PDB file of C-alpha atoms in Angstrom:
ATOM      1  CA  UNK X   1      27.276 -47.011  83.564  1.00 57.00           C
ATOM      2  CA  UNK X   2      24.428 -45.176  82.872  1.00 88.00           C
ATOM      3  CA  UNK X   3      23.845 -41.696  83.971  1.00 90.00           C
ATOM      4  CA  UNK X   4      20.488 -42.143  85.563  1.00 92.00           C
ATOM      5  CA  UNK X   5      20.886 -45.583  86.952  1.00 91.00           C
ATOM      6  CA  UNK X   6      24.411 -46.668  88.252  1.00 93.00           C
ATOM      7  CA  UNK X   7      25.939 -43.179  87.720  1.00 93.00           C
ATOM      8  CA  UNK X   8      23.381 -40.791  88.853  1.00 95.00           C
ATOM      9  CA  UNK X   9      24.822 -40.300  92.297  1.00 94.00           C
ATOM     10  CA  UNK X  10      28.092 -39.547  90.958  1.00 95.00           C
ATOM     11  CA  UNK X  11      26.713 -37.173  88.419  1.00 96.00           C
ATOM     12  CA  UNK X  12      24.701 -35.540  90.939  1.00 96.00           C
ATOM     13  CA  UNK X  13      27.825 -35.092  93.030  1.00 95.00           C
ATOM     14  CA  UNK X  14      29.700 -33.415  90.351  1.00 96.00           C
ATOM     15  CA  UNK X  15      26.764 -31.424  89.189  1.00 97.00           C
ATOM     16  CA  UNK X  16      26.504 -30.167  92.774  1.00 96.00           C
ATOM     17  CA  UNK X  17      30.214 -29.442  92.956  1.00 95.00           C
ATOM     18  CA  UNK X  18      30.090 -27.239  89.748  1.00 94.00           C
ATOM     19  CA  UNK X  19      27.032 -25.309  91.182  1.00 95.00           C
ATOM     20  CA  UNK X  20      28.636 -24.624  94.652  1.00 94.00           C
ATOM     21  CA  UNK X  21      31.796 -23.333  93.112  1.00 91.00           C
ATOM     22  CA  UNK X  22      29.686 -20.966  90.879  1.00 91.00           C
ATOM     23  CA  UNK X  23      27.799 -19.661  93.703  1.00 91.00           C
ATOM     24  CA  UNK X  24      31.220 -19.255  95.734  1.00 91.00           C
ATOM     25  CA  UNK X  25      32.366 -16.921  92.748  1.00 91.00           C
ATOM     26  CA  UNK X  26      28.913 -14.997  93.073  1.00 91.00           C
ATOM     27  CA  UNK X  27      29.036 -14.754  96.852  1.00 93.00           C
ATOM     28  CA  UNK X  28      32.717 -13.570  96.777  1.00 94.00           C
ATOM     29  CA  UNK X  29      31.659 -11.056  94.275  1.00 93.00           C
ATOM     30  CA  UNK X  30      28.787  -9.818  96.451  1.00 94.00           C
ATOM     31  CA  UNK X  31      31.315  -9.577  99.406  1.00 96.00           C
ATOM     32  CA  UNK X  32      33.668  -7.744  97.514  1.00 96.00           C
ATOM     33  CA  UNK X  33      30.834  -4.842  96.489  1.00 96.00           C
ATOM     34  CA  UNK X  34      28.864  -4.854  99.949  1.00 96.00           C
ATOM     35  CA  UNK X  35      31.553  -5.621 102.745  1.00 97.00           C
ATOM     36  CA  UNK X  36      34.783  -4.615 101.281  1.00 96.00           C
ATOM     37  CA  UNK X  37      33.346  -1.231  99.299  1.00 96.00           C
ATOM     38  CA  UNK X  38      34.928  -2.266  95.884  1.00 96.00           C
ATOM     39  CA  UNK X  39      33.508  -0.744  92.738  1.00 95.00           C
ATOM     40  CA  UNK X  40      31.387  -3.186  90.750  1.00 92.00           C
ATOM     41  CA  UNK X  41      33.948  -3.347  88.026  1.00 89.00           C
ATOM     42  CA  UNK X  42      36.579  -4.461  90.381  1.00 92.00           C
ATOM     43  CA  UNK X  43      34.775  -7.042  92.168  1.00 92.00           C
ATOM     44  CA  UNK X  44      35.239  -9.948  90.057  1.00 91.00           C
ATOM     45  CA  UNK X  45      35.064 -12.880  92.513  1.00 90.00           C
ATOM     46  CA  UNK X  46      37.926 -15.128  92.775  1.00 90.00           C
ATOM     47  CA  UNK X  47      38.860 -16.259  89.397  1.00 90.00           C
ATOM     48  CA  UNK X  48      38.286 -13.007  87.836  1.00 89.00           C
ATOM     49  CA  UNK X  49      40.651 -11.152  90.058  1.00 90.00           C
ATOM     50  CA  UNK X  50      43.266 -13.312  88.332  1.00 92.00           C
ATOM     51  CA  UNK X  51      41.620 -13.798  84.843  1.00 91.00           C
ATOM     52  CA  UNK X  52      39.610 -10.256  84.632  1.00 89.00           C
ATOM     53  CA  UNK X  53      38.544 -11.273  81.056  1.00 88.00           C
ATOM     54  CA  UNK X  54      36.262 -13.893  82.604  1.00 84.00           C
ATOM     55  CA  UNK X  55      34.115 -11.733  84.298  1.00 83.00           C
ATOM     56  CA  UNK X  56      33.536  -9.834  80.849  1.00 84.00           C
ATOM     57  CA  UNK X  57      33.051 -13.081  78.975  1.00 89.00           C
ATOM     58  CA  UNK X  58      29.585 -13.358  77.964  1.00 92.00           C
ATOM     59  CA  UNK X  59      30.608 -16.966  76.453  1.00 92.00           C
ATOM     60  CA  UNK X  60      31.868 -18.059  79.786  1.00 91.00           C
ATOM     61  CA  UNK X  61      28.413 -16.944  81.464  1.00 92.00           C
ATOM     62  CA  UNK X  62      26.553 -18.362  78.502  1.00 94.00           C
ATOM     63  CA  UNK X  63      28.417 -21.478  78.781  1.00 93.00           C
ATOM     64  CA  UNK X  64      27.854 -22.023  82.619  1.00 93.00           C
ATOM     65  CA  UNK X  65      23.870 -21.231  81.950  1.00 95.00           C
ATOM     66  CA  UNK X  66      24.072 -23.681  79.373  1.00 96.00           C
ATOM     67  CA  UNK X  67      25.662 -26.498  81.337  1.00 96.00           C
ATOM     68  CA  UNK X  68      23.243 -25.782  84.287  1.00 97.00           C
ATOM     69  CA  UNK X  69      20.354 -26.403  81.857  1.00 97.00           C
ATOM     70  CA  UNK X  70      21.951 -29.464  80.392  1.00 97.00           C
ATOM     71  CA  UNK X  71      22.646 -30.892  84.178  1.00 97.00           C
ATOM     72  CA  UNK X  72      19.020 -30.179  85.222  1.00 98.00           C
ATOM     73  CA  UNK X  73      17.645 -31.822  82.075  1.00 98.00           C
ATOM     74  CA  UNK X  74      20.065 -34.769  81.666  1.00 97.00           C
ATOM     75  CA  UNK X  75      19.726 -35.673  85.720  1.00 98.00           C
ATOM     76  CA  UNK X  76      15.938 -35.310  85.700  1.00 97.00           C
ATOM     77  CA  UNK X  77      14.856 -38.897  84.588  1.00 96.00           C
ATOM     78  CA  UNK X  78      16.049 -40.563  87.705  1.00 96.00           C
ATOM     79  CA  UNK X  79      13.983 -38.015  89.767  1.00 97.00           C
ATOM     80  CA  UNK X  80      10.373 -39.421  90.864  1.00 96.00           C
ATOM     81  CA  UNK X  81       7.565 -38.118  92.538  1.00 96.00           C
ATOM     82  CA  UNK X  82       8.445 -34.841  94.971  1.00 97.00           C
ATOM     83  CA  UNK X  83      11.699 -34.702  94.153  1.00 98.00           C
ATOM     84  CA  UNK X  84      11.184 -34.605  90.351  1.00 97.00           C
ATOM     85  CA  UNK X  85       8.653 -31.683  90.656  1.00 98.00           C
ATOM     86  CA  UNK X  86      11.070 -29.635  92.625  1.00 98.00           C
ATOM     87  CA  UNK X  87      13.846 -30.554  90.198  1.00 98.00           C
ATOM     88  CA  UNK X  88      11.516 -29.574  87.312  1.00 98.00           C
ATOM     89  CA  UNK X  89      10.919 -26.515  88.885  1.00 98.00           C
ATOM     90  CA  UNK X  90      14.744 -25.509  88.901  1.00 98.00           C
ATOM     91  CA  UNK X  91      14.734 -26.663  85.261  1.00 98.00           C
ATOM     92  CA  UNK X  92      11.996 -24.302  84.101  1.00 98.00           C
ATOM     93  CA  UNK X  93      13.589 -21.294  85.918  1.00 98.00           C
ATOM     94  CA  UNK X  94      17.182 -22.293  84.653  1.00 97.00           C
ATOM     95  CA  UNK X  95      15.377 -22.279  80.908  1.00 98.00           C
ATOM     96  CA  UNK X  96      14.596 -18.479  81.518  1.00 97.00           C
ATOM     97  CA  UNK X  97      17.652 -17.806  82.751  1.00 96.00           C
ATOM     98  CA  UNK X  98      19.478 -19.540  80.004  1.00 96.00           C
ATOM     99  CA  UNK X  99      17.423 -17.582  77.649  1.00 96.00           C
ATOM    100  CA  UNK X 100      18.634 -14.076  79.436  1.00 96.00           C
ATOM    101  CA  UNK X 101      22.330 -15.141  79.006  1.00 96.00           C
ATOM    102  CA  UNK X 102      21.446 -16.147  75.308  1.00 97.00           C
ATOM    103  CA  UNK X 103      20.413 -12.560  74.693  1.00 96.00           C
ATOM    104  CA  UNK X 104      23.452 -11.143  76.581  1.00 96.00           C
ATOM    105  CA  UNK X 105      25.693 -13.404  74.401  1.00 97.00           C
ATOM    106  CA  UNK X 106      23.750 -12.297  71.042  1.00 97.00           C
ATOM    107  CA  UNK X 107      24.178  -8.561  72.155  1.00 97.00           C
ATOM    108  CA  UNK X 108      27.787  -9.118  72.788  1.00 95.00           C
ATOM    109  CA  UNK X 109      28.498 -11.107  69.462  1.00 96.00           C
ATOM    110  CA  UNK X 110      26.442  -8.824  67.241  1.00 96.00           C
ATOM    111  CA  UNK X 111      27.309  -5.311  69.156  1.00 95.00           C
ATOM    112  CA  UNK X 112      23.752  -4.348  69.081  1.00 96.00           C
ATOM    113  CA  UNK X 113      22.766  -3.848  72.715  1.00 96.00           C
ATOM    114  CA  UNK X 114      19.012  -3.701  73.904  1.00 95.00           C
ATOM    115  CA  UNK X 115      17.283  -0.657  75.247  1.00 93.00           C
ATOM    116  CA  UNK X 116      20.049   1.943  73.799  1.00 93.00           C
ATOM    117  CA  UNK X 117      22.428   0.608  76.851  1.00 93.00           C
ATOM    118  CA  UNK X 118      26.409   1.054  76.409  1.00 94.00           C
ATOM    119  CA  UNK X 119      26.649  -2.756  77.390  1.00 93.00           C
ATOM    120  CA  UNK X 120      24.491  -6.195  76.714  1.00 94.00           C
ATOM    121  CA  UNK X 121      21.459  -6.050  78.921  1.00 94.00           C
ATOM    122  CA  UNK X 122      19.053  -8.628  79.674  1.00 94.00           C
ATOM    123  CA  UNK X 123      15.565  -8.278  79.896  1.00 94.00           C
ATOM    124  CA  UNK X 124      15.198  -8.134  83.815  1.00 94.00           C
ATOM    125  CA  UNK X 125      18.421  -6.067  84.244  1.00 93.00           C
ATOM    126  CA  UNK X 126      16.695  -3.017  82.974  1.00 92.00           C
ATOM    127  CA  UNK X 127      14.782  -3.163  86.249  1.00 93.00           C
ATOM    128  CA  UNK X 128      17.534  -4.717  88.622  1.00 93.00           C
ATOM    129  CA  UNK X 129      21.507  -4.556  88.561  1.00 92.00           C
ATOM    130  CA  UNK X 130      23.166  -7.370  86.951  1.00 91.00           C
ATOM    131  CA  UNK X 131      25.027  -8.707  90.391  1.00 91.00           C
ATOM    132  CA  UNK X 132      21.566  -8.569  92.153  1.00 94.00           C
ATOM    133  CA  UNK X 133      19.748 -10.156  89.469  1.00 94.00           C
ATOM    134  CA  UNK X 134      22.212 -13.305  88.891  1.00 91.00           C
ATOM    135  CA  UNK X 135      22.383 -13.455  92.629  1.00 93.00           C
ATOM    136  CA  UNK X 136      18.507 -13.801  92.732  1.00 95.00           C
ATOM    137  CA  UNK X 137      18.493 -16.021  89.475  1.00 94.00           C
ATOM    138  CA  UNK X 138      21.059 -18.653  91.029  1.00 93.00           C
ATOM    139  CA  UNK X 139      19.031 -18.543  94.367  1.00 95.00           C
ATOM    140  CA  UNK X 140      15.579 -19.053  92.757  1.00 97.00           C
ATOM    141  CA  UNK X 141      17.076 -22.119  90.705  1.00 97.00           C
ATOM    142  CA  UNK X 142      19.382 -23.317  93.511  1.00 97.00           C
ATOM    143  CA  UNK X 143      16.781 -23.699  96.254  1.00 97.00           C
ATOM    144  CA  UNK X 144      14.330 -26.107  94.264  1.00 98.00           C
ATOM    145  CA  UNK X 145      17.255 -28.082  92.921  1.00 98.00           C
ATOM    146  CA  UNK X 146      18.712 -28.649  96.382  1.00 97.00           C
ATOM    147  CA  UNK X 147      15.209 -29.568  97.733  1.00 98.00           C
ATOM    148  CA  UNK X 148      14.892 -31.731  94.782  1.00 98.00           C
ATOM    149  CA  UNK X 149      18.285 -33.604  95.568  1.00 97.00           C
ATOM    150  CA  UNK X 150      17.226 -33.905  99.468  1.00 97.00           C
ATOM    151  CA  UNK X 151      13.785 -35.401  98.510  1.00 97.00           C
ATOM    152  CA  UNK X 152      15.658 -37.470  96.000  1.00 97.00           C
ATOM    153  CA  UNK X 153      18.037 -38.972  98.475  1.00 95.00           C
ATOM    154  CA  UNK X 154      15.236 -39.505 100.968  1.00 95.00           C
ATOM    155  CA  UNK X 155      12.389 -40.887  99.195  1.00 95.00           C
ATOM    156  CA  UNK X 156       8.976 -42.347 100.244  1.00 93.00           C
ATOM    157  CA  UNK X 157       8.257 -45.825 100.019  1.00 91.00           C
ATOM    158  CA  UNK X 158       6.656 -45.510  96.444  1.00 91.00           C
ATOM    159  CA  UNK X 159       9.214 -43.141  95.074  1.00 93.00           C
ATOM    160  CA  UNK X 160      11.977 -45.467  96.144  1.00 91.00           C
ATOM    161  CA  UNK X 161      10.023 -48.055  94.499  1.00 90.00           C
ATOM    162  CA  UNK X 162       9.707 -46.245  91.157  1.00 91.00           C
ATOM    163  CA  UNK X 163      13.516 -44.820  91.172  1.00 91.00           C
ATOM    164  CA  UNK X 164      15.525 -46.188  88.426  1.00 93.00           C
ATOM    165  CA  UNK X 165      18.599 -45.105  89.875  1.00 94.00           C
ATOM    166  CA  UNK X 166      20.647 -46.447  93.082  1.00 88.00           C
ATOM    167  CA  UNK X 167      21.327 -43.290  94.796  1.00 91.00           C
ATOM    168  CA  UNK X 168      19.352 -44.358  97.646  1.00 86.00           C
ATOM    169  CA  UNK X 169      21.540 -47.164  99.472  1.00 66.00           C
ATOM    170  CA  UNK X 170      20.371 -50.593  98.665  1.00 49.00           C
ATOM    171  CA  UNK X 171      19.544 -51.690 102.198  1.00 47.00           C
ATOM    172  CA  UNK X 172      16.928 -48.703 102.210  1.00 52.00           C
ATOM    173  CA  UNK X 173      15.214 -50.555  99.532  1.00 49.00           C
ATOM    174  CA  UNK X 174      12.137 -52.460 100.328  1.00 52.00           C
ATOM    175  CA  UNK X 175      12.723 -56.409 100.310  1.00 49.00           C
ATOM    176  CA  UNK X 176      11.700 -58.134  97.106  1.00 47.00           C
ATOM    177  CA  UNK X 177      10.267 -61.615  97.297  1.00 46.00           C
ATOM    178  CA  UNK X 178      12.414 -64.172  95.450  1.00 47.00           C
ATOM    179  CA  UNK X 179      10.630 -67.262  93.905  1.00 48.00           C
TER     180      UNK X 179
END
């Protein structure tokens, strides 16, 4: 089974489940802050309520950013046409998001925080609170990723002919004359 051939649809589905689980954590955290009125340190999403160290672990946050970057990169070869354009936009944005998480991890590991802050601080976090910033980052990666997936699963004729994977049902593919 090749990741970008016969295994592409399964890999995309696994990647989507991981992405949606991460989204759920962020949305629960936002709900805890803005609807329930919890203080930010107590708003830890679902897993963070049971494992509070997860929310504070820069390794966990960096690991997820790296998984997202790897998934977007590794699944990209099977995308064609319009879907590839949108998927590449998501990849480029996630590359920057990954850099931000790397900088947070570096600060946490070295104990040298940027901008004289008492906690690790990303570059854009100087302007925006961390919860809001990461909701924004996840949104601007997720939207083009989902558009790319949608277009990938509903290709036009040329994109379908160029697709190396079998994500689209065989009966949707153009007939090939057999000699």
